[in-house]
XYZ file of N, CA, C and O in Angstrom:
828
model
N -19.524 3.136 -23.081
C -18.701 2.089 -22.480
C -19.609 1.086 -21.788
O -20.480 1.454 -21.006
N -19.426 -0.188 -22.052
C -20.246 -1.221 -21.466
C -19.900 -1.422 -19.991
O -18.852 -1.022 -19.517
N -20.838 -2.070 -19.303
C -20.592 -2.402 -17.909
C -19.439 -3.382 -17.783
O -19.159 -4.162 -18.685
N -18.773 -3.324 -16.643
C -17.689 -4.251 -16.367
C -18.189 -5.679 -16.499
O -19.304 -5.992 -16.116
N -17.339 -6.537 -17.047
C -17.684 -7.945 -17.143
C -17.190 -8.716 -15.920
O -17.284 -9.938 -15.874
N -16.659 -7.997 -14.925
C -16.268 -8.646 -13.687
C -17.493 -9.121 -12.929
O -18.627 -8.762 -13.249
N -17.266 -9.945 -11.921
C -18.386 -10.471 -11.154
C -18.143 -10.272 -9.669
O -17.013 -10.120 -9.203
N -19.243 -10.256 -8.921
C -19.220 -10.248 -7.469
C -19.755 -11.601 -7.030
O -20.860 -11.990 -7.410
N -18.977 -12.331 -6.248
C -19.398 -13.653 -5.809
C -20.005 -13.575 -4.411
O -19.419 -12.987 -3.503
N -21.189 -14.176 -4.278
C -21.847 -14.261 -2.981
C -22.382 -15.671 -2.827
O -23.223 -16.110 -3.614
N -21.870 -16.377 -1.831
C -22.239 -17.776 -1.613
C -22.016 -18.543 -2.911
O -20.926 -18.561 -3.444
N -23.080 -19.145 -3.446
C -22.923 -19.938 -4.670
C -23.413 -19.193 -5.901
O -23.638 -19.789 -6.947
N -23.589 -17.865 -5.787
C -24.097 -17.075 -6.905
C -23.080 -16.021 -7.324
O -22.260 -15.569 -6.529
N -23.167 -15.639 -8.588
C -22.341 -14.556 -9.111
C -23.232 -13.467 -9.673
O -24.248 -13.744 -10.308
N -22.834 -12.214 -9.436
C -23.580 -11.065 -9.928
C -22.639 -10.172 -10.738
O -21.439 -10.129 -10.471
N -23.168 -9.453 -11.724
C -22.312 -8.519 -12.474
C -21.778 -7.445 -11.541
O -22.430 -7.059 -10.570
N -20.585 -6.976 -11.849
C -19.906 -6.045 -10.948
C -20.439 -4.616 -11.037
O -20.317 -3.849 -10.101
N -20.996 -4.239 -12.137
C -21.412 -2.856 -12.277
C -20.341 -2.015 -12.955
O -19.316 -2.539 -13.395
N -20.546 -0.723 -12.996
C -19.680 0.151 -13.781
C -19.387 1.454 -13.061
O -20.268 2.047 -12.434
N -18.137 1.898 -13.153
C -17.761 3.201 -12.625
C -18.219 4.298 -13.585
O -18.513 4.049 -14.745
N -18.252 5.516 -13.074
C -18.641 6.676 -13.873
C -17.423 7.559 -14.096
O -16.618 7.783 -13.185
N -17.273 8.037 -15.312
C -16.217 8.991 -15.643
C -16.828 10.398 -15.732
O -18.016 10.549 -15.993
N -16.011 11.401 -15.535
C -16.383 12.754 -15.934
C -15.096 13.484 -16.261
O -14.049 13.213 -15.672
N -15.161 14.370 -17.241
C -13.916 14.931 -17.779
C -13.452 16.207 -17.094
O -12.292 16.593 -17.236
N -14.341 16.885 -16.381
C -13.952 18.137 -15.741
C -13.448 19.174 -16.726
O -12.688 20.066 -16.371
N -13.883 19.051 -17.975
C -13.464 19.984 -19.019
C -12.198 19.559 -19.742
O -11.791 20.190 -20.721
N -11.561 18.471 -19.308
C -10.290 18.063 -19.906
C -10.431 17.620 -21.362
O -9.507 17.800 -22.161
N -11.565 17.041 -21.726
C -11.750 16.589 -23.113
C -11.739 17.746 -24.097
O -11.459 17.561 -25.283
N -12.056 18.940 -23.605
C -12.085 20.132 -24.464
C -11.099 21.198 -24.002
O -11.256 22.379 -24.327
N -10.104 20.782 -23.260
C -9.147 21.739 -22.705
C -8.349 22.438 -23.808
O -7.993 21.842 -24.826
N -8.068 23.721 -23.569
C -7.222 24.478 -24.501
C -5.759 24.043 -24.367
O -4.946 24.295 -25.258
N -5.447 23.381 -23.249
C -4.090 22.878 -23.025
C -3.982 21.517 -23.712
O -4.514 20.508 -23.230
N -3.298 21.477 -24.841
C -3.235 20.257 -25.644
C -2.631 19.083 -24.887
O -3.082 17.941 -25.035
N -1.627 19.331 -24.072
C -0.965 18.255 -23.345
C -1.926 17.587 -22.373
O -2.010 16.348 -22.318
N -2.647 18.408 -21.607
C -3.597 17.846 -20.649
C -4.720 17.107 -21.366
O -5.125 16.007 -20.955
N -5.223 17.716 -22.433
C -6.302 17.100 -23.218
C -5.871 15.756 -23.790
O -6.588 14.750 -23.660
N -4.702 15.718 -24.410
C -4.206 14.486 -25.027
C -3.927 13.413 -23.978
O -4.207 12.224 -24.196
N -3.369 13.831 -22.846
C -3.086 12.868 -21.780
C -4.360 12.220 -21.254
O -4.413 11.007 -21.024
N -5.383 13.046 -21.055
C -6.650 12.516 -20.529
C -7.268 11.520 -21.507
O -7.712 10.429 -21.109
N -7.279 11.878 -22.780
C -7.860 10.976 -23.787
C -7.059 9.680 -23.898
O -7.625 8.588 -24.020
N -5.724 9.801 -23.861
C -4.883 8.613 -23.966
C -5.083 7.702 -22.761
O -5.198 6.468 -22.910
N -5.156 8.280 -21.568
C -5.354 7.488 -20.358
C -6.715 6.797 -20.377
O -6.836 5.632 -19.976
N -7.741 7.500 -20.862
C -9.078 6.902 -20.954
C -9.063 5.697 -21.891
O -9.663 4.655 -21.599
N -8.373 5.837 -23.012
C -8.262 4.735 -23.975
C -7.502 3.559 -23.380
O -7.901 2.393 -23.534
N -6.417 3.853 -22.689
C -5.626 2.787 -22.067
C -6.449 2.022 -21.034
O -6.352 0.789 -20.933
N -7.274 2.747 -20.264
C -8.130 2.083 -19.282
C -9.100 1.131 -19.971
O -9.294 -0.009 -19.544
N -9.698 1.586 -21.065
C -10.622 0.741 -21.815
C -9.922 -0.491 -22.385
O -10.538 -1.546 -22.555
N -8.642 -0.361 -22.665
C -7.858 -1.471 -23.209
C -7.308 -2.400 -22.128
O -6.634 -3.382 -22.435
N -7.602 -2.086 -20.884
C -7.103 -2.918 -19.786
C -5.665 -2.644 -19.410
O -5.023 -3.457 -18.736
N -5.154 -1.468 -19.793
C -3.777 -1.099 -19.477
C -3.786 -0.051 -18.365
O -3.346 1.092 -18.527
N -4.308 -0.464 -17.217
C -4.547 0.471 -16.122
C -3.264 1.108 -15.589
O -3.233 2.303 -15.271
N -2.199 0.315 -15.474
C -0.937 0.849 -14.952
C -0.388 1.966 -15.808
O 0.067 3.000 -15.288
N -0.430 1.787 -17.123
C 0.040 2.834 -18.036
C -0.826 4.081 -17.926
O -0.332 5.221 -17.972
N -2.138 3.867 -17.783
C -3.050 4.999 -17.642
C -2.748 5.786 -16.378
O -2.716 7.030 -16.390
N -2.512 5.086 -15.277
C -2.210 5.758 -14.008
C -0.942 6.592 -14.125
O -0.883 7.734 -13.637
N 0.087 6.060 -14.769
C 1.348 6.809 -14.948
C 1.103 8.132 -15.676
O 1.620 9.186 -15.275
N 0.311 8.087 -16.748
C 0.023 9.298 -17.523
C -0.788 10.290 -16.692
O -0.519 11.505 -16.702
N -1.767 9.792 -15.964
C -2.617 10.676 -15.166
C -1.839 11.334 -14.031
O -2.064 12.515 -13.724
N -0.926 10.609 -13.423
C -0.098 11.196 -12.369
C 0.777 12.322 -12.921
O 0.956 13.364 -12.275
N 1.304 12.119 -14.116
C 2.106 13.171 -14.754
C 1.241 14.385 -15.083
O 1.702 15.528 -15.007
N -0.004 14.133 -15.423
C -0.915 15.233 -15.759
C -1.254 16.067 -14.536
O -1.504 17.273 -14.645
N -1.235 15.452 -13.360
C -1.470 16.192 -12.124
C -0.377 17.234 -11.877
O -0.586 18.194 -11.119
N 0.774 17.067 -12.526
C 1.878 18.033 -12.382
C 1.789 19.182 -13.384
O 2.665 20.062 -13.403
N 0.738 19.188 -14.224
C 0.608 20.217 -15.267
C -0.320 21.356 -14.855
O -0.944 22.002 -15.691
N -0.407 21.600 -13.549
C -1.197 22.704 -13.003
C -2.662 22.636 -13.455
O -3.185 23.595 -14.041
N -3.358 21.527 -13.176
C -4.766 21.434 -13.560
C -5.643 22.362 -12.722
O -5.287 22.715 -11.589
N -6.774 22.751 -13.281
C -7.762 23.508 -12.515
C -8.371 22.579 -11.462
O -8.148 21.357 -11.476
N -9.169 23.146 -10.572
C -9.797 22.321 -9.529
C -10.688 21.252 -10.165
O -10.665 20.083 -9.766
N -11.473 21.646 -11.170
C -12.352 20.692 -11.853
C -11.539 19.599 -12.532
O -11.899 18.416 -12.472
N -10.457 20.006 -13.197
C -9.610 19.032 -13.886
C -8.950 18.080 -12.896
O -8.841 16.874 -13.161
N -8.558 18.616 -11.761
C -7.928 17.782 -10.727
C -8.914 16.715 -10.244
O -8.550 15.549 -10.075
N -10.160 17.118 -10.037
C -11.187 16.157 -9.619
C -11.351 15.062 -10.660
O -11.436 13.872 -10.328
N -11.385 15.463 -11.943
C -11.558 14.478 -13.023
C -10.381 13.510 -13.088
O -10.559 12.299 -13.302
N -9.179 14.023 -12.886
C -7.988 13.160 -12.909
C -8.011 12.153 -11.755
O -7.699 10.974 -11.938
N -8.395 12.629 -10.573
C -8.493 11.722 -9.428
C -9.553 10.643 -9.664
O -9.358 9.479 -9.291
N -10.690 11.040 -10.267
C -11.737 10.055 -10.554
C -11.212 8.979 -11.499
O -11.412 7.773 -11.273
N -10.526 9.402 -12.562
C -10.045 8.425 -13.536
C -8.950 7.532 -12.941
O -8.917 6.320 -13.217
N -8.095 8.101 -12.103
C -7.100 7.266 -11.412
C -7.823 6.263 -10.514
O -7.472 5.072 -10.463
N -8.842 6.735 -9.815
C -9.631 5.836 -8.972
C -10.267 4.721 -9.778
O -10.298 3.562 -9.360
N -10.774 5.061 -10.968
C -11.395 4.048 -11.827
C -10.380 3.004 -12.289
O -10.707 1.829 -12.456
N -9.147 3.446 -12.503
C -8.079 2.494 -12.868
C -7.820 1.524 -11.720
O -7.710 0.307 -11.929
N -7.719 2.062 -10.513
C -7.498 1.195 -9.352
C -8.689 0.257 -9.154
O -8.507 -0.920 -8.804
N -9.902 0.772 -9.392
C -11.089 -0.078 -9.272
C -11.000 -1.246 -10.251
O -11.268 -2.399 -9.893
N -10.616 -0.949 -11.481
C -10.505 -1.995 -12.502
C -9.457 -3.035 -12.124
O -9.573 -4.206 -12.493
N -8.450 -2.614 -11.371
C -7.405 -3.533 -10.917
C -7.814 -4.307 -9.657
O -7.067 -5.162 -9.185
N -9.002 -3.975 -9.117
C -9.458 -4.628 -7.892
C -8.838 -4.045 -6.636
O -8.928 -4.634 -5.561
N -8.228 -2.864 -6.762
C -7.564 -2.213 -5.625
C -8.527 -1.206 -5.001
O -8.451 0.000 -5.248
N -9.439 -1.715 -4.185
C -10.549 -0.900 -3.706
C -10.123 0.200 -2.730
O -10.679 1.301 -2.744
N -9.146 -0.075 -1.886
C -8.696 0.953 -0.945
C -8.085 2.143 -1.692
O -8.355 3.304 -1.362
N -7.255 1.836 -2.693
C -6.637 2.906 -3.485
C -7.696 3.669 -4.280
O -7.626 4.895 -4.406
N -8.676 2.934 -4.807
C -9.754 3.595 -5.553
C -10.512 4.556 -4.652
O -10.744 5.718 -5.017
N -10.889 4.088 -3.471
C -11.647 4.935 -2.548
C -10.840 6.166 -2.148
O -11.394 7.278 -2.035
N -9.535 5.995 -1.953
C -8.679 7.123 -1.584
C -8.670 8.185 -2.677
O -8.772 9.391 -2.391
N -8.579 7.764 -3.927
C -8.576 8.717 -5.030
C -9.948 9.371 -5.192
O -10.040 10.568 -5.488
N -11.002 8.608 -4.994
C -12.343 9.198 -5.091
C -12.542 10.264 -4.011
O -13.159 11.306 -4.265
N -12.007 10.014 -2.828
C -12.151 11.016 -1.757
C -11.350 12.278 -2.082
O -11.767 13.388 -1.743
N -10.213 12.099 -2.739
C -9.466 13.268 -3.194
C -10.253 14.057 -4.220
O -10.275 15.292 -4.204
N -10.924 13.340 -5.098
C -11.762 13.990 -6.108
C -12.953 14.678 -5.458
O -13.372 15.764 -5.880
N -13.482 14.052 -4.413
C -14.644 14.612 -3.711
C -14.315 15.985 -3.138
O -15.102 16.931 -3.246
N -13.133 16.118 -2.553
C -12.705 17.394 -1.986
C -12.611 18.469 -3.062
O -13.094 19.597 -2.879
N -12.019 18.119 -4.214
C -11.873 19.086 -5.308
C -13.227 19.462 -5.902
O -13.484 20.633 -6.205
N -14.108 18.463 -6.063
C -15.431 18.729 -6.643
C -16.242 19.653 -5.744
O -16.937 20.559 -6.221
N -16.143 19.442 -4.430
C -16.866 20.309 -3.494
C -16.324 21.734 -3.552
O -17.078 22.706 -3.533
N -15.000 21.846 -3.619
C -14.366 23.163 -3.673
C -14.799 23.918 -4.934
O -15.005 25.138 -4.908
N -14.945 23.168 -6.037
C -15.331 23.787 -7.307
C -16.846 23.895 -7.471
O -17.315 24.464 -8.451
N -17.588 23.348 -6.524
C -19.055 23.295 -6.618
C -19.485 22.643 -7.934
O -20.373 23.132 -8.642
N -18.835 21.542 -8.236
C -19.034 20.822 -9.494
C -19.998 19.670 -9.248
O -19.615 18.629 -8.713
N -21.255 19.834 -9.635
C -22.277 18.816 -9.384
C -21.996 17.537 -10.160
O -22.185 16.428 -9.652
N -21.544 17.675 -11.397
C -21.244 16.487 -12.201
C -20.131 15.666 -11.553
O -20.210 14.435 -11.467
N -19.096 16.356 -11.092
C -18.005 15.660 -10.429
C -18.454 15.015 -9.130
O -18.085 13.879 -8.825
N -19.279 15.743 -8.358
C -19.782 15.196 -7.099
C -20.625 13.950 -7.331
O -20.539 12.980 -6.575
N -21.422 13.958 -8.402
C -22.251 12.795 -8.722
C -21.392 11.591 -9.063
O -21.640 10.468 -8.584
N -20.354 11.796 -9.883
C -19.467 10.694 -10.271
C -18.751 10.115 -9.059
O -18.678 8.888 -8.892
N -18.247 10.998 -8.208
C -17.518 10.545 -7.019
C -18.434 9.761 -6.083
O -18.076 8.680 -5.593
N -19.620 10.299 -5.844
C -20.559 9.645 -4.927
C -20.964 8.271 -5.446
O -21.004 7.287 -4.697
N -21.250 8.189 -6.751
C -21.628 6.905 -7.350
C -20.488 5.898 -7.261
O -20.706 4.714 -6.960
N -19.270 6.352 -7.515
C -18.130 5.438 -7.513
C -17.766 4.974 -6.106
O -17.376 3.819 -5.904
N -17.902 5.854 -5.135
C -17.701 5.433 -3.744
C -18.758 4.396 -3.356
O -18.467 3.433 -2.642
N -19.977 4.596 -3.861
C -21.022 3.607 -3.628
C -20.665 2.263 -4.230
O -20.910 1.212 -3.626
N -20.054 2.290 -5.411
C -19.679 1.036 -6.068
C -18.581 0.310 -5.293
O -18.580 -0.922 -5.222
N -17.669 1.068 -4.688
C -16.642 0.438 -3.850
C -17.303 -0.268 -2.668
O -16.993 -1.425 -2.349
N -18.244 0.431 -2.007
C -18.993 -0.201 -0.919
C -19.707 -1.458 -1.405
O -19.709 -2.497 -0.735
N -20.310 -1.349 -2.579
C -21.066 -2.447 -3.176
C -20.179 -3.679 -3.359
O -20.513 -4.779 -2.928
N -19.031 -3.480 -3.991
C -18.115 -4.590 -4.245
C -17.586 -5.181 -2.932
O -17.352 -6.386 -2.827
N -17.456 -4.334 -1.920
C -16.979 -4.794 -0.617
C -18.078 -5.453 0.215
O -17.851 -5.841 1.366
N -19.282 -5.566 -0.352
C -20.385 -6.228 0.348
C -21.161 -5.343 1.293
O -22.015 -5.817 2.047
N -20.895 -4.028 1.254
C -21.583 -3.081 2.138
C -22.771 -2.487 1.382
O -22.773 -1.331 0.963
N -23.795 -3.323 1.209
C -24.895 -2.986 0.304
C -25.708 -1.785 0.785
O -26.073 -0.909 -0.022
N -26.021 -1.718 2.079
C -26.836 -0.613 2.577
C -26.144 0.732 2.351
O -26.778 1.711 1.933
N -24.840 0.780 2.635
C -24.087 2.024 2.406
C -24.051 2.355 0.916
O -24.168 3.523 0.531
N -23.900 1.324 0.089
C -23.871 1.540 -1.357
C -25.188 2.138 -1.837
O -25.195 3.092 -2.623
N -26.297 1.604 -1.361
C -27.612 2.088 -1.801
C -27.834 3.552 -1.402
O -28.419 4.324 -2.167
N -27.349 3.922 -0.233
C -27.482 5.323 0.199
C -26.706 6.251 -0.734
O -27.215 7.313 -1.133
N -25.492 5.856 -1.079
C -24.673 6.683 -1.963
C -25.239 6.704 -3.384
O -25.236 7.752 -4.040
N -25.731 5.565 -3.861
C -26.347 5.525 -5.189
C -27.536 6.492 -5.260
O -27.722 7.200 -6.254
N -28.344 6.503 -4.203
C -29.519 7.384 -4.192
C -29.101 8.851 -4.254
O -29.680 9.647 -5.009
N -28.089 9.211 -3.484
C -27.592 10.594 -3.497
C -27.039 10.957 -4.869
O -27.308 12.054 -5.399
N -26.271 10.042 -5.463
C -25.678 10.291 -6.778
C -26.752 10.409 -7.855
O -26.657 11.252 -8.753
N -27.776 9.567 -7.773
C -28.852 9.604 -8.759
C -29.573 10.954 -8.723
O -29.888 11.530 -9.778
N -29.814 11.465 -7.531
C -30.464 12.778 -7.411
C -29.615 13.876 -8.050
O -30.146 14.791 -8.695
N -28.289 13.789 -7.880
C -27.402 14.780 -8.484
C -27.410 14.675 -10.007
O -27.462 15.696 -10.706
N -27.359 13.447 -10.528
C -27.372 13.258 -11.986
C -28.685 13.776 -12.581
O -28.688 14.401 -13.652
N -29.781 13.515 -11.912
C -31.074 13.995 -12.410
C -31.157 15.518 -12.358
O -31.754 16.137 -13.238
N -30.541 16.101 -11.344
C -30.586 17.558 -11.198
C -29.881 18.264 -12.350
O -30.276 19.361 -12.750
N -28.842 17.630 -12.917
C -28.104 18.251 -14.027
C -28.510 17.654 -15.382
O -27.943 18.017 -16.409
N -29.461 16.729 -15.367
C -29.962 16.176 -16.620
C -29.022 15.195 -17.296
O -29.100 15.000 -18.512
N -28.151 14.555 -16.516
C -27.217 13.581 -17.097
C -27.890 12.210 -17.119
O -27.790 11.428 -16.171
N -28.542 11.891 -18.214
C -29.325 10.658 -18.293
C -28.440 9.420 -18.375
O -28.789 8.363 -17.829
N -27.315 9.525 -19.053
C -26.408 8.376 -19.133
C -25.879 8.012 -17.746
O -25.836 6.831 -17.377
N -25.486 9.023 -16.985
C -25.025 8.771 -15.624
C -26.119 8.192 -14.753
O -25.894 7.275 -13.960
N -27.343 8.717 -14.913
C -28.475 8.201 -14.143
C -28.728 6.729 -14.468
O -28.996 5.920 -13.580
N -28.623 6.371 -15.752
C -28.850 4.983 -16.154
C -27.809 4.052 -15.542
O -28.131 2.940 -15.107
N -26.571 4.497 -15.509
C -25.517 3.692 -14.888
C -25.831 3.445 -13.421
O -25.728 2.319 -12.923
N -26.226 4.502 -12.725
C -26.513 4.371 -11.291
C -27.750 3.513 -11.058
O -27.779 2.681 -10.134
N -28.762 3.665 -11.883
C -29.957 2.821 -11.755
C -29.613 1.348 -11.943
O -30.139 0.476 -11.236
N -28.728 1.066 -12.885
C -28.311 -0.322 -13.103
C -27.542 -0.850 -11.897
O -27.812 -1.953 -11.402
N -26.582 -0.063 -11.419
C -25.817 -0.499 -10.254
C -26.723 -0.692 -9.039
O -26.546 -1.632 -8.253
N -27.710 0.192 -8.905
C -28.682 0.067 -7.814
C -29.490 -1.215 -7.964
O -29.722 -1.942 -6.990
N -29.909 -1.493 -9.190
C -30.661 -2.716 -9.443
C -29.861 -3.957 -9.092
O -30.391 -4.912 -8.503
N -28.574 -3.951 -9.429
C -27.713 -5.089 -9.107
C -27.591 -5.252 -7.592
O -27.625 -6.371 -7.061
N -27.468 -4.123 -6.882
C -27.362 -4.185 -5.420
C -28.628 -4.784 -4.807
O -28.553 -5.636 -3.907
N -29.793 -4.354 -5.289
C -31.039 -4.925 -4.777
C -31.153 -6.412 -5.136
O -31.671 -7.219 -4.357
N -30.677 -6.760 -6.304
C -30.665 -8.162 -6.744
C -29.841 -9.002 -5.759
O -30.289 -10.065 -5.311
N -28.669 -8.527 -5.423
C -27.832 -9.232 -4.455
C -28.518 -9.340 -3.098
O -28.344 -10.317 -2.377
N -29.295 -8.316 -2.758
C -29.991 -8.272 -1.470
C -31.292 -9.069 -1.498
O -32.034 -9.067 -0.522
N -31.568 -9.702 -2.641
C -32.781 -10.495 -2.864
C -34.050 -9.651 -2.765
O -35.124 -10.166 -2.445
N -33.919 -8.357 -3.058
C -35.087 -7.472 -3.150
C -35.402 -7.333 -4.642
O -35.068 -6.342 -5.286
N -36.039 -8.369 -5.174
C -36.141 -8.516 -6.620
C -37.060 -7.488 -7.279
O -36.800 -7.056 -8.403
N -38.123 -7.096 -6.614
C -39.021 -6.095 -7.207
C -38.313 -4.745 -7.344
O -38.461 -4.055 -8.363
N -37.547 -4.388 -6.331
C -36.775 -3.138 -6.394
C -35.709 -3.239 -7.475
O -35.436 -2.265 -8.191
N -35.103 -4.415 -7.610
C -34.102 -4.621 -8.657
C -34.728 -4.432 -10.032
O -34.174 -3.741 -10.899
N -35.906 -5.036 -10.235
C -36.607 -4.900 -11.522
C -36.926 -3.446 -11.832
O -36.721 -2.978 -12.949
N -37.443 -2.740 -10.848
C -37.848 -1.347 -11.060
C -36.673 -0.497 -11.527
O -36.787 0.269 -12.489
N -35.536 -0.630 -10.866
C -34.367 0.172 -11.232
C -33.816 -0.211 -12.596
O -33.466 0.654 -13.404
N -33.756 -1.499 -12.867
C -33.229 -1.943 -14.157
C -34.155 -1.560 -15.312
O -33.688 -1.196 -16.399
N -35.461 -1.624 -15.086
C -36.403 -1.215 -16.132
C -36.230 0.259 -16.476
O -36.262 0.657 -17.647
N -36.033 1.091 -15.445
C -35.794 2.514 -15.689
C -34.507 2.719 -16.485
O -34.444 3.561 -17.394
N -33.479 1.952 -16.138
C -32.198 2.060 -16.843
C -32.350 1.680 -18.312
O -31.849 2.374 -19.205
N -33.048 0.582 -18.583
C -33.235 0.122 -19.964
C -33.974 1.165 -20.785
O -33.624 1.425 -21.954
N -34.985 1.794 -20.204
C -35.738 2.831 -20.924
C -34.848 4.011 -21.286
O -34.940 4.567 -22.388
N -33.971 4.393 -20.374
C -33.051 5.500 -20.666
C -32.085 5.096 -21.775
O -31.832 5.871 -22.711
N -31.539 3.889 -21.696
C -30.610 3.438 -22.726
C -31.268 3.409 -24.100
O -30.634 3.724 -25.114
N -32.542 3.033 -24.138
C -33.281 3.075 -25.404
C -33.352 4.499 -25.930
O -33.107 4.767 -27.109
N -33.699 5.434 -25.045
C -33.876 6.834 -25.440
C -32.576 7.463 -25.932
O -32.585 8.270 -26.867
N -31.470 7.120 -25.278
C -30.188 7.740 -25.662
C -29.436 6.888 -26.685
O -28.309 7.207 -27.047
N -30.060 5.796 -27.094
C -29.539 4.918 -28.154
C -28.176 4.314 -27.795
O -27.278 4.216 -28.635
N -28.053 3.904 -26.545
C -26.881 3.145 -26.110
C -27.268 1.668 -26.183
O -27.670 1.055 -25.188
N -27.167 1.111 -27.363
C -27.685 -0.231 -27.612
C -26.903 -1.318 -26.867
O -27.472 -2.321 -26.448
N -25.608 -1.126 -26.711
C -24.799 -2.112 -26.006
C -25.225 -2.256 -24.555
O -25.455 -3.370 -24.064
N -25.348 -1.117 -23.856
C -25.758 -1.156 -22.453
C -27.209 -1.607 -22.327
O -27.566 -2.343 -21.396
N -28.053 -1.185 -23.273
C -29.456 -1.610 -23.251
C -29.571 -3.132 -23.302
O -30.298 -3.754 -22.515
N -28.840 -3.744 -24.223
C -28.891 -5.193 -24.383
C -28.368 -5.903 -23.141
O -28.955 -6.901 -22.670
N -27.268 -5.407 -22.589
C -26.662 -6.042 -21.432
C -27.584 -5.976 -20.217
O -27.814 -6.981 -19.538
N -28.126 -4.780 -19.955
C -28.982 -4.612 -18.780
C -30.314 -5.334 -18.969
O -30.880 -5.874 -18.002
N -30.808 -5.398 -20.186
C -32.019 -6.174 -20.458
C -31.789 -7.644 -20.125
O -32.708 -8.345 -19.660
N -30.566 -8.118 -20.345
C -30.224 -9.491 -19.980
C -30.278 -9.702 -18.476
O -30.790 -10.732 -17.997
N -29.759 -8.716 -17.721
C -29.857 -8.802 -16.260
C -31.322 -8.826 -15.842
O -31.722 -9.579 -14.947
N -32.096 -7.982 -16.495
C -33.522 -7.856 -16.181
C -34.246 -9.184 -16.350
O -35.067 -9.573 -15.501
N -33.926 -9.897 -17.395
C -34.547 -11.206 -17.630
C -34.199 -12.200 -16.528
O -35.038 -12.988 -16.092
N -32.948 -12.150 -16.071
C -32.538 -13.058 -14.990
C -33.290 -12.760 -13.697
O -33.740 -13.664 -13.010
N -33.404 -11.479 -13.389
C -34.124 -11.096 -12.167
C -35.595 -11.481 -12.271
O -36.188 -12.009 -11.310
N -36.192 -11.228 -13.434
C -37.606 -11.559 -13.637
C -37.842 -13.062 -13.486
O -38.821 -13.495 -12.889
N -36.918 -13.848 -13.992
C -37.036 -15.299 -13.877
C -36.963 -15.743 -12.415
O -37.715 -16.631 -11.977
N -36.081 -15.109 -11.659
C -35.970 -15.446 -10.235
C -37.237 -15.041 -9.485
O -37.693 -15.744 -8.583
N -37.807 -13.910 -9.862
C -39.026 -13.436 -9.207
C -40.202 -14.377 -9.458
O -41.058 -14.579 -8.580
N -40.228 -14.968 -10.633
C -41.344 -15.853 -11.011
C -41.121 -17.299 -10.566
O -42.041 -18.126 -10.666
N -39.921 -17.606 -10.111
C -39.601 -18.994 -9.745
C -40.355 -19.434 -8.487
O -40.673 -18.616 -7.630
């Protein structure tokens, strides 16, 4: 999934918004066909920009007796829908619900997704220092479980935050790491997009 094409406006400049992280909590491979199908359908609807429909399906899925891990994943995806709608308070509330479930289940993947997404809410709200702290914590969790795609997303979001903060060398470093990972995992769409950000930052650094 490509990064959001939304923008963050600061003074007379615009920056890319960054991207939320998903995790399935086992729902993509669930033996319960209803829960599995609902999760996949909601994910597709979110990608299609039909966030309201996705939220309705996910709320109904919460009534199907999900496991703790599944509950965390559902809350994350609901939060991502609210994020896409620009409803940051609702997104943060759902992420915190997911955080509680992920901690209870000792689910590192879920904790990483929640931490990164809470950081992105801070980021969009202009709370860059808080965002960077959460991104760093999330990146350590993703690296601990070997989730390179998640790490690349967080490195990109971190790079964008440093870019906004006019810390261009730090922005370059994070984005370069992200591009290398995207090359390795053959995510050509994200590689091309982040390489474009990298060129803009490099141009500003040399100006």
